[in-house]
mmCIF file of C-alpha atoms in Angstrom:
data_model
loop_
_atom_site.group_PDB
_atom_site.id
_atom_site.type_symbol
_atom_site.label_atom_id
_atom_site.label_comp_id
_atom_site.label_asym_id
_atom_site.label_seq_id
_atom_site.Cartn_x
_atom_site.Cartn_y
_atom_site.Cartn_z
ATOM 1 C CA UNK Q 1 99.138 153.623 -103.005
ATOM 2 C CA UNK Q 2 99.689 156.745 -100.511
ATOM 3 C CA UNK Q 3 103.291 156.900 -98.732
ATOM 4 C CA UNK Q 4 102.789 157.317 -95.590
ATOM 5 C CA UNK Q 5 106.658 157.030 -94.797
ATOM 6 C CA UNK Q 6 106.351 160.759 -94.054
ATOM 7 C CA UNK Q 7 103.794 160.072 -90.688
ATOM 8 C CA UNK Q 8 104.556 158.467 -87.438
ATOM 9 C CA UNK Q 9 107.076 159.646 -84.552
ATOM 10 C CA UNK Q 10 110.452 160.998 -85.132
ATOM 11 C CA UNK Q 11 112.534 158.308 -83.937
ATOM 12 C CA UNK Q 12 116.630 158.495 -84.349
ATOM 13 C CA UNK Q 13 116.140 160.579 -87.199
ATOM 14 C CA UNK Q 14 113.436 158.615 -89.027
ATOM 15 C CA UNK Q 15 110.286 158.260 -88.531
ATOM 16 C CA UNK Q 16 108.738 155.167 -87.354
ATOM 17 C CA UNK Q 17 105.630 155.646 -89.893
ATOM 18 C CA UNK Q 18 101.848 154.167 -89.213
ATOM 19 C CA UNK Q 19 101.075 150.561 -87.881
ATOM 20 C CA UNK Q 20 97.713 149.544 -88.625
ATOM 21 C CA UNK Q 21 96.034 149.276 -85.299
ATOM 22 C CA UNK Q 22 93.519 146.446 -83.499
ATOM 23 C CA UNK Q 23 89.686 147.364 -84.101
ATOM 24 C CA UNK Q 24 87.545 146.735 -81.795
ATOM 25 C CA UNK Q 25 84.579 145.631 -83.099
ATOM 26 C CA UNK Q 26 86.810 142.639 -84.842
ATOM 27 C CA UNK Q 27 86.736 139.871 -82.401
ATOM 28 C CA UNK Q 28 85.184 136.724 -81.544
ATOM 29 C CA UNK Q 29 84.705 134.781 -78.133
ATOM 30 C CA UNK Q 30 84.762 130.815 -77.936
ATOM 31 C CA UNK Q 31 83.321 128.757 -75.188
ATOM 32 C CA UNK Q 32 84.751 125.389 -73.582
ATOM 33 C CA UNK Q 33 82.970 123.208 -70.889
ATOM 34 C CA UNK Q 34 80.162 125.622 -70.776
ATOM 35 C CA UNK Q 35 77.167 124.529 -69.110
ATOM 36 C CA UNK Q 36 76.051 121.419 -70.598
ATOM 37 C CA UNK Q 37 78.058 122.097 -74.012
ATOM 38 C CA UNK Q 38 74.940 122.815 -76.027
ATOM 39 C CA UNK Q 39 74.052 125.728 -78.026
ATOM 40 C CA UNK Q 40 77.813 126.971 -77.926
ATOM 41 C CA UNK Q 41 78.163 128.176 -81.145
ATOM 42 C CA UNK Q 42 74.733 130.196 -80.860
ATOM 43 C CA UNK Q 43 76.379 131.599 -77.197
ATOM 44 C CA UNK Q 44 79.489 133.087 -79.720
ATOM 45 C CA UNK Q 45 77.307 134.070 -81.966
ATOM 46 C CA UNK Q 46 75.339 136.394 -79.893
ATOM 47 C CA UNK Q 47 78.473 137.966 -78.049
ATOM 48 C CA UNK Q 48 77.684 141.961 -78.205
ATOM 49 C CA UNK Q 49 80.836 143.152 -76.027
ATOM 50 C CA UNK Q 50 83.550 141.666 -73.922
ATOM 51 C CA UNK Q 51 86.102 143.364 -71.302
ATOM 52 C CA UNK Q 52 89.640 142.328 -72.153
ATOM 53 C CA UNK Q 53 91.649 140.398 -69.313
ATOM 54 C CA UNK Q 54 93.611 142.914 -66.622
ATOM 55 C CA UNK Q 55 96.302 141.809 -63.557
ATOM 56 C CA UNK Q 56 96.817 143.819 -60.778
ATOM 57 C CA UNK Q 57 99.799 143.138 -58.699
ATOM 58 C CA UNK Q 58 100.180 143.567 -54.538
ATOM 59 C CA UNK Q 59 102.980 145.739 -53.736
ATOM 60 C CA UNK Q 60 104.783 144.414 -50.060
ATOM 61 C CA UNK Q 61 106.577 147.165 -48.454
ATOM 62 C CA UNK Q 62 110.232 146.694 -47.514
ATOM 63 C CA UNK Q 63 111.310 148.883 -44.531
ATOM 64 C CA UNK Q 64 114.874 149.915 -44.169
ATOM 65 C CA UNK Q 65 116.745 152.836 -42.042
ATOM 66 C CA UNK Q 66 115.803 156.055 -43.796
ATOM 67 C CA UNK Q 67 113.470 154.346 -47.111
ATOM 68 C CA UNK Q 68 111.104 152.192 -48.361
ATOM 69 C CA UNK Q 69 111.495 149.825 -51.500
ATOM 70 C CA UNK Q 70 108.881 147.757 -53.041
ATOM 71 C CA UNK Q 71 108.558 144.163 -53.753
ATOM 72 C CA UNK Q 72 106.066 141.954 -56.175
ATOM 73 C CA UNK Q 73 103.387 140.279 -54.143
ATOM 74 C CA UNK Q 74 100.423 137.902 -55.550
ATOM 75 C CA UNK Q 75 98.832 139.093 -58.489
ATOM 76 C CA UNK Q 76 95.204 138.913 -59.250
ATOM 77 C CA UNK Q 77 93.256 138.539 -62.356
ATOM 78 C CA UNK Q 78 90.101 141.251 -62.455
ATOM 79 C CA UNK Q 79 87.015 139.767 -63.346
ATOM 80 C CA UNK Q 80 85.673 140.668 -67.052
ATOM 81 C CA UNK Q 81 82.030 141.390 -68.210
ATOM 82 C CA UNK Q 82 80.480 139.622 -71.113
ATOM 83 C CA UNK Q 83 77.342 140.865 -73.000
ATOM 84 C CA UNK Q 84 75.211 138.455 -75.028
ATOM 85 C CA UNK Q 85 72.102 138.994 -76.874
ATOM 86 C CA UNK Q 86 69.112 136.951 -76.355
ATOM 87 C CA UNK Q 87 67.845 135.278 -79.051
ATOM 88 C CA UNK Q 88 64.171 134.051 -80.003
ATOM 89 C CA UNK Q 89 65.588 130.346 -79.974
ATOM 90 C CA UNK Q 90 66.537 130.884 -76.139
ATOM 91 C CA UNK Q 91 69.723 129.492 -77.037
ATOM 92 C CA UNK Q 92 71.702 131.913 -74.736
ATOM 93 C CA UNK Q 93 68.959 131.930 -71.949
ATOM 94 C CA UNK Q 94 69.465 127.827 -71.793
ATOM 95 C CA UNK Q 95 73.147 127.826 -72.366
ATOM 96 C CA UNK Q 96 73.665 130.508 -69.105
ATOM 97 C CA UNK Q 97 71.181 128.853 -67.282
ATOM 98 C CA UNK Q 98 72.667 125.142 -67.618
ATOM 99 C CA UNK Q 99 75.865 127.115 -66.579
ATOM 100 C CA UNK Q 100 74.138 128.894 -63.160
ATOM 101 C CA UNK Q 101 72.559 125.347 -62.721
ATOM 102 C CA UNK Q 102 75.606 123.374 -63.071
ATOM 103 C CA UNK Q 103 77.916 125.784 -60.421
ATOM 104 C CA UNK Q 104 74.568 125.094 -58.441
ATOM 105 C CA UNK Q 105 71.726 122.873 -57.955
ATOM 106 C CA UNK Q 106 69.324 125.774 -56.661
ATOM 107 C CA UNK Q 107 66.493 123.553 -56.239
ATOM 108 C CA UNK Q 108 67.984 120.613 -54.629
ATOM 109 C CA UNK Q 109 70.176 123.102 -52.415
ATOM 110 C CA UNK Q 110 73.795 120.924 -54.045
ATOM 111 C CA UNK Q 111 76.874 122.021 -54.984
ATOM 112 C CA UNK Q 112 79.311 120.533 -56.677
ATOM 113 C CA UNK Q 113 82.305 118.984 -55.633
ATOM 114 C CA UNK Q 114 85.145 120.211 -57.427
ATOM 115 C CA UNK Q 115 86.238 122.943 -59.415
ATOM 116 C CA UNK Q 116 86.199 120.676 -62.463
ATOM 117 C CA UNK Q 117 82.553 119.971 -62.294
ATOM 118 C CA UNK Q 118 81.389 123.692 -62.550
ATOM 119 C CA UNK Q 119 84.281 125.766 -64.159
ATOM 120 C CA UNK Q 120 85.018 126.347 -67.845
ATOM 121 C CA UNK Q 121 87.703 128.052 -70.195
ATOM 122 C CA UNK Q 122 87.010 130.826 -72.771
ATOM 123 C CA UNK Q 123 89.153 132.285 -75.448
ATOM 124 C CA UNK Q 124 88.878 136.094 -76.800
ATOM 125 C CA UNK Q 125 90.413 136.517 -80.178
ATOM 126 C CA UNK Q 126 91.380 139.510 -82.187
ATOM 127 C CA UNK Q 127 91.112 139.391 -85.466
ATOM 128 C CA UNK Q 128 92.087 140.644 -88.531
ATOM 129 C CA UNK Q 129 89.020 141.117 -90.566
ATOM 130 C CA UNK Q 130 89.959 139.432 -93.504
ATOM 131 C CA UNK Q 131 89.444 135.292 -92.854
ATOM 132 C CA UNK Q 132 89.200 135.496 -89.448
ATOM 133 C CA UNK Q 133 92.896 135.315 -88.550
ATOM 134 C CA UNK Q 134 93.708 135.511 -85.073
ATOM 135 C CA UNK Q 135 96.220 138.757 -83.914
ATOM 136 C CA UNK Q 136 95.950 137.207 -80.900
ATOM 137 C CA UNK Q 137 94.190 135.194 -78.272
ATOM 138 C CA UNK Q 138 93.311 135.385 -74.755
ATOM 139 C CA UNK Q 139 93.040 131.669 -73.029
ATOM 140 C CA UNK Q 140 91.499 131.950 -69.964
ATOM 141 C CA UNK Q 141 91.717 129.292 -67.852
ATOM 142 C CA UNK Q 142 89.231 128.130 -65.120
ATOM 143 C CA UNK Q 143 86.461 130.113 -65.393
ATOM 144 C CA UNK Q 144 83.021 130.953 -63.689
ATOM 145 C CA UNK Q 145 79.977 133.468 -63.359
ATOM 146 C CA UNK Q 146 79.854 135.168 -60.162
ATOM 147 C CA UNK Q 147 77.210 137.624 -61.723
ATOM 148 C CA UNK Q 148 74.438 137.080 -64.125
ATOM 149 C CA UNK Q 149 71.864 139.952 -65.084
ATOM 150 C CA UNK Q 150 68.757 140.138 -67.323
ATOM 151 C CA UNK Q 151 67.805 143.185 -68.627
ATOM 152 C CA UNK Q 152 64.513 144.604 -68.396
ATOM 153 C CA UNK Q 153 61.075 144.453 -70.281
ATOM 154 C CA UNK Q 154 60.374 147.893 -70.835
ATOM 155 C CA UNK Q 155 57.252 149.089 -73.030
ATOM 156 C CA UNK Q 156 59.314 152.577 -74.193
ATOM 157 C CA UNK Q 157 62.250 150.838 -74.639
ATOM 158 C CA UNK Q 158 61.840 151.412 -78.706
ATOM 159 C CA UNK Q 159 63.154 148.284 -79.980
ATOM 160 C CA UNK Q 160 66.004 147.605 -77.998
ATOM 161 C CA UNK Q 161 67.827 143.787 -77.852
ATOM 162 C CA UNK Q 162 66.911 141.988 -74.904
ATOM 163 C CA UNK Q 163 70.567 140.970 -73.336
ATOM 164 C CA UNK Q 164 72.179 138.565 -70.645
ATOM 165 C CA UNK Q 165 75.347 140.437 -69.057
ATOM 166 C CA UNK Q 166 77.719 137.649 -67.352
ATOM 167 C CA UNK Q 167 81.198 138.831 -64.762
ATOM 168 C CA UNK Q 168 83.325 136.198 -65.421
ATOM 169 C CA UNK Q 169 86.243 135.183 -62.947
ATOM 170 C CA UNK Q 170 88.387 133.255 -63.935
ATOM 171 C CA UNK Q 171 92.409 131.487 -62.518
ATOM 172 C CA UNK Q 172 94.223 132.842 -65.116
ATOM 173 C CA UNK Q 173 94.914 134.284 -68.808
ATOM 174 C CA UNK Q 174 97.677 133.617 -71.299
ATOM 175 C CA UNK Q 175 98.258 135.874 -74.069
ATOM 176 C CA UNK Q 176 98.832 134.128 -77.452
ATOM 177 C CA UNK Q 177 100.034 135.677 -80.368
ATOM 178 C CA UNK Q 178 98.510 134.731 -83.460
ATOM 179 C CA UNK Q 179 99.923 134.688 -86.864
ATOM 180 C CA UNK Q 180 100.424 137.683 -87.627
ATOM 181 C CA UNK Q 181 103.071 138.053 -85.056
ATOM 182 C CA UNK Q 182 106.864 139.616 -85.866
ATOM 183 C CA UNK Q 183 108.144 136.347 -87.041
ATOM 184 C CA UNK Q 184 105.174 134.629 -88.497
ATOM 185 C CA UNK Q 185 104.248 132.241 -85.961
ATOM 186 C CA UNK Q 186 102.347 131.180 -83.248
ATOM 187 C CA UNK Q 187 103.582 131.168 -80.218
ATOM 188 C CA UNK Q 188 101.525 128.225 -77.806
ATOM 189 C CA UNK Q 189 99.792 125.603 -78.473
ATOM 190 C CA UNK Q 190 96.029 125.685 -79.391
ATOM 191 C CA UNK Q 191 94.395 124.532 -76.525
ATOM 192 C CA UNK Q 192 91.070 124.434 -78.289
ATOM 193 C CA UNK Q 193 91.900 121.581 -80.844
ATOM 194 C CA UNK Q 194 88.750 121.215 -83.454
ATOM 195 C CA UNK Q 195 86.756 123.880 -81.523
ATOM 196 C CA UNK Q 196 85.942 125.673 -84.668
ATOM 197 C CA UNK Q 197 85.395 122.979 -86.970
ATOM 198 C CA UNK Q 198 81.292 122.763 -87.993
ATOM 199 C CA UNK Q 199 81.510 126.436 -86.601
ATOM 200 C CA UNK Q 200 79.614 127.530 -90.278
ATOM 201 C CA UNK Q 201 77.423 123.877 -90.231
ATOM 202 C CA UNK Q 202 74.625 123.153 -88.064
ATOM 203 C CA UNK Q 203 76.768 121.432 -85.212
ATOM 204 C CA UNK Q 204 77.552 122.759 -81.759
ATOM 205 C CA UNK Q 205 81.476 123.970 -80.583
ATOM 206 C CA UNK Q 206 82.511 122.846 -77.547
#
């Protein structure tokens, strides 16, 4: 095996050699309270790309006789963009639309009551590439679509995936380290108990 003791930064007269990094084509996305709950493990199955979660922060002036400081305001959570491919079983196509149908009733002009009745939770995980061991995993936490677009049918298009991109808000995210954390352990709870179990069978997550 190589050394590569001799690579990294210089750090305090060592150096710090090479840490494997995250790739980012190794990652998976699971559903909760989507829609009507069917065809969930098709919907992660079909994930093509996914924007990770980002916060900005509202900085509140504080005047004073010849300065200004800064204090924290509210934060916000940016929305994130998820790309799914759309399968000949219209398994995506019906889970998004049982989604866009359930936030609302377009035909009978209804809406639902409550957040609880339209909004769902999603979890982004990083893994290792090995058995599908988490690095981490985003939870994020009252979700819904405030976009939904269908490409287009295009004759010269030469083959290309027909795809369903969804912007996803959502209340908030929650950064879980997985096991491969510094002291071997997994920090949080799972709060998606069970959610993968059937996940190779013919049953639906969720």
């Amino acid at each position: 095996m190589a050394d590569l003791s001799k690579f990294g930064i210089p750090l305090d007269g060592n150096k710090l050699g090479m840490l494997q990094p995250k790739l980012s084509y190794r990652f998976r996305i699971l559903f909760n309270n989507f829609g009507i709950n069917d065809n969930l493990r098709e919907l992660t199955a079909n994930v093509m790309s996914v924007t990770r979660p980002a916060v900005t922060y509202q900085e509140i002036p504080v005047h004073s006789y010849n300065s200004i400081a800064y204090a924290m305001g509210k934060h916000e959570w940016q929305p994130i963009d998820v790309i799914v491919r759309d399968d000949i079983t219209n398994a995506v196509t019906s889970a998004v639309s049982s989604q866009v149908q359930r936030q609302l009733n377009h035909f009978e002009q209804i809406g639902p009551v409550a957040g609880t009745n339209y909004k769902f939770s999603m979890q982004i995980h990083t893994l290792d590439g090995t058995n599908a061991e988490e690095l981490e995993s985003w939870q994020l936490d009252g979700c819904f679509l405030t976009n939904v677009v269908n490409n287009e049918f295009n004759y010269e298009s030469g083959g290309e995936f027909m795809r369903v991109q969804m912007t996803v808000r959502y209340d908030n995210a929650t950064l879980l380290s997985g096991p491969n954390d510094n002291d071997g352990t997994t920090v949080g709870g799972d709060p998606f108990p069970n959610i993968l179990d059937g996940f190779t069978g013919g049953t639906s997550i969720g």
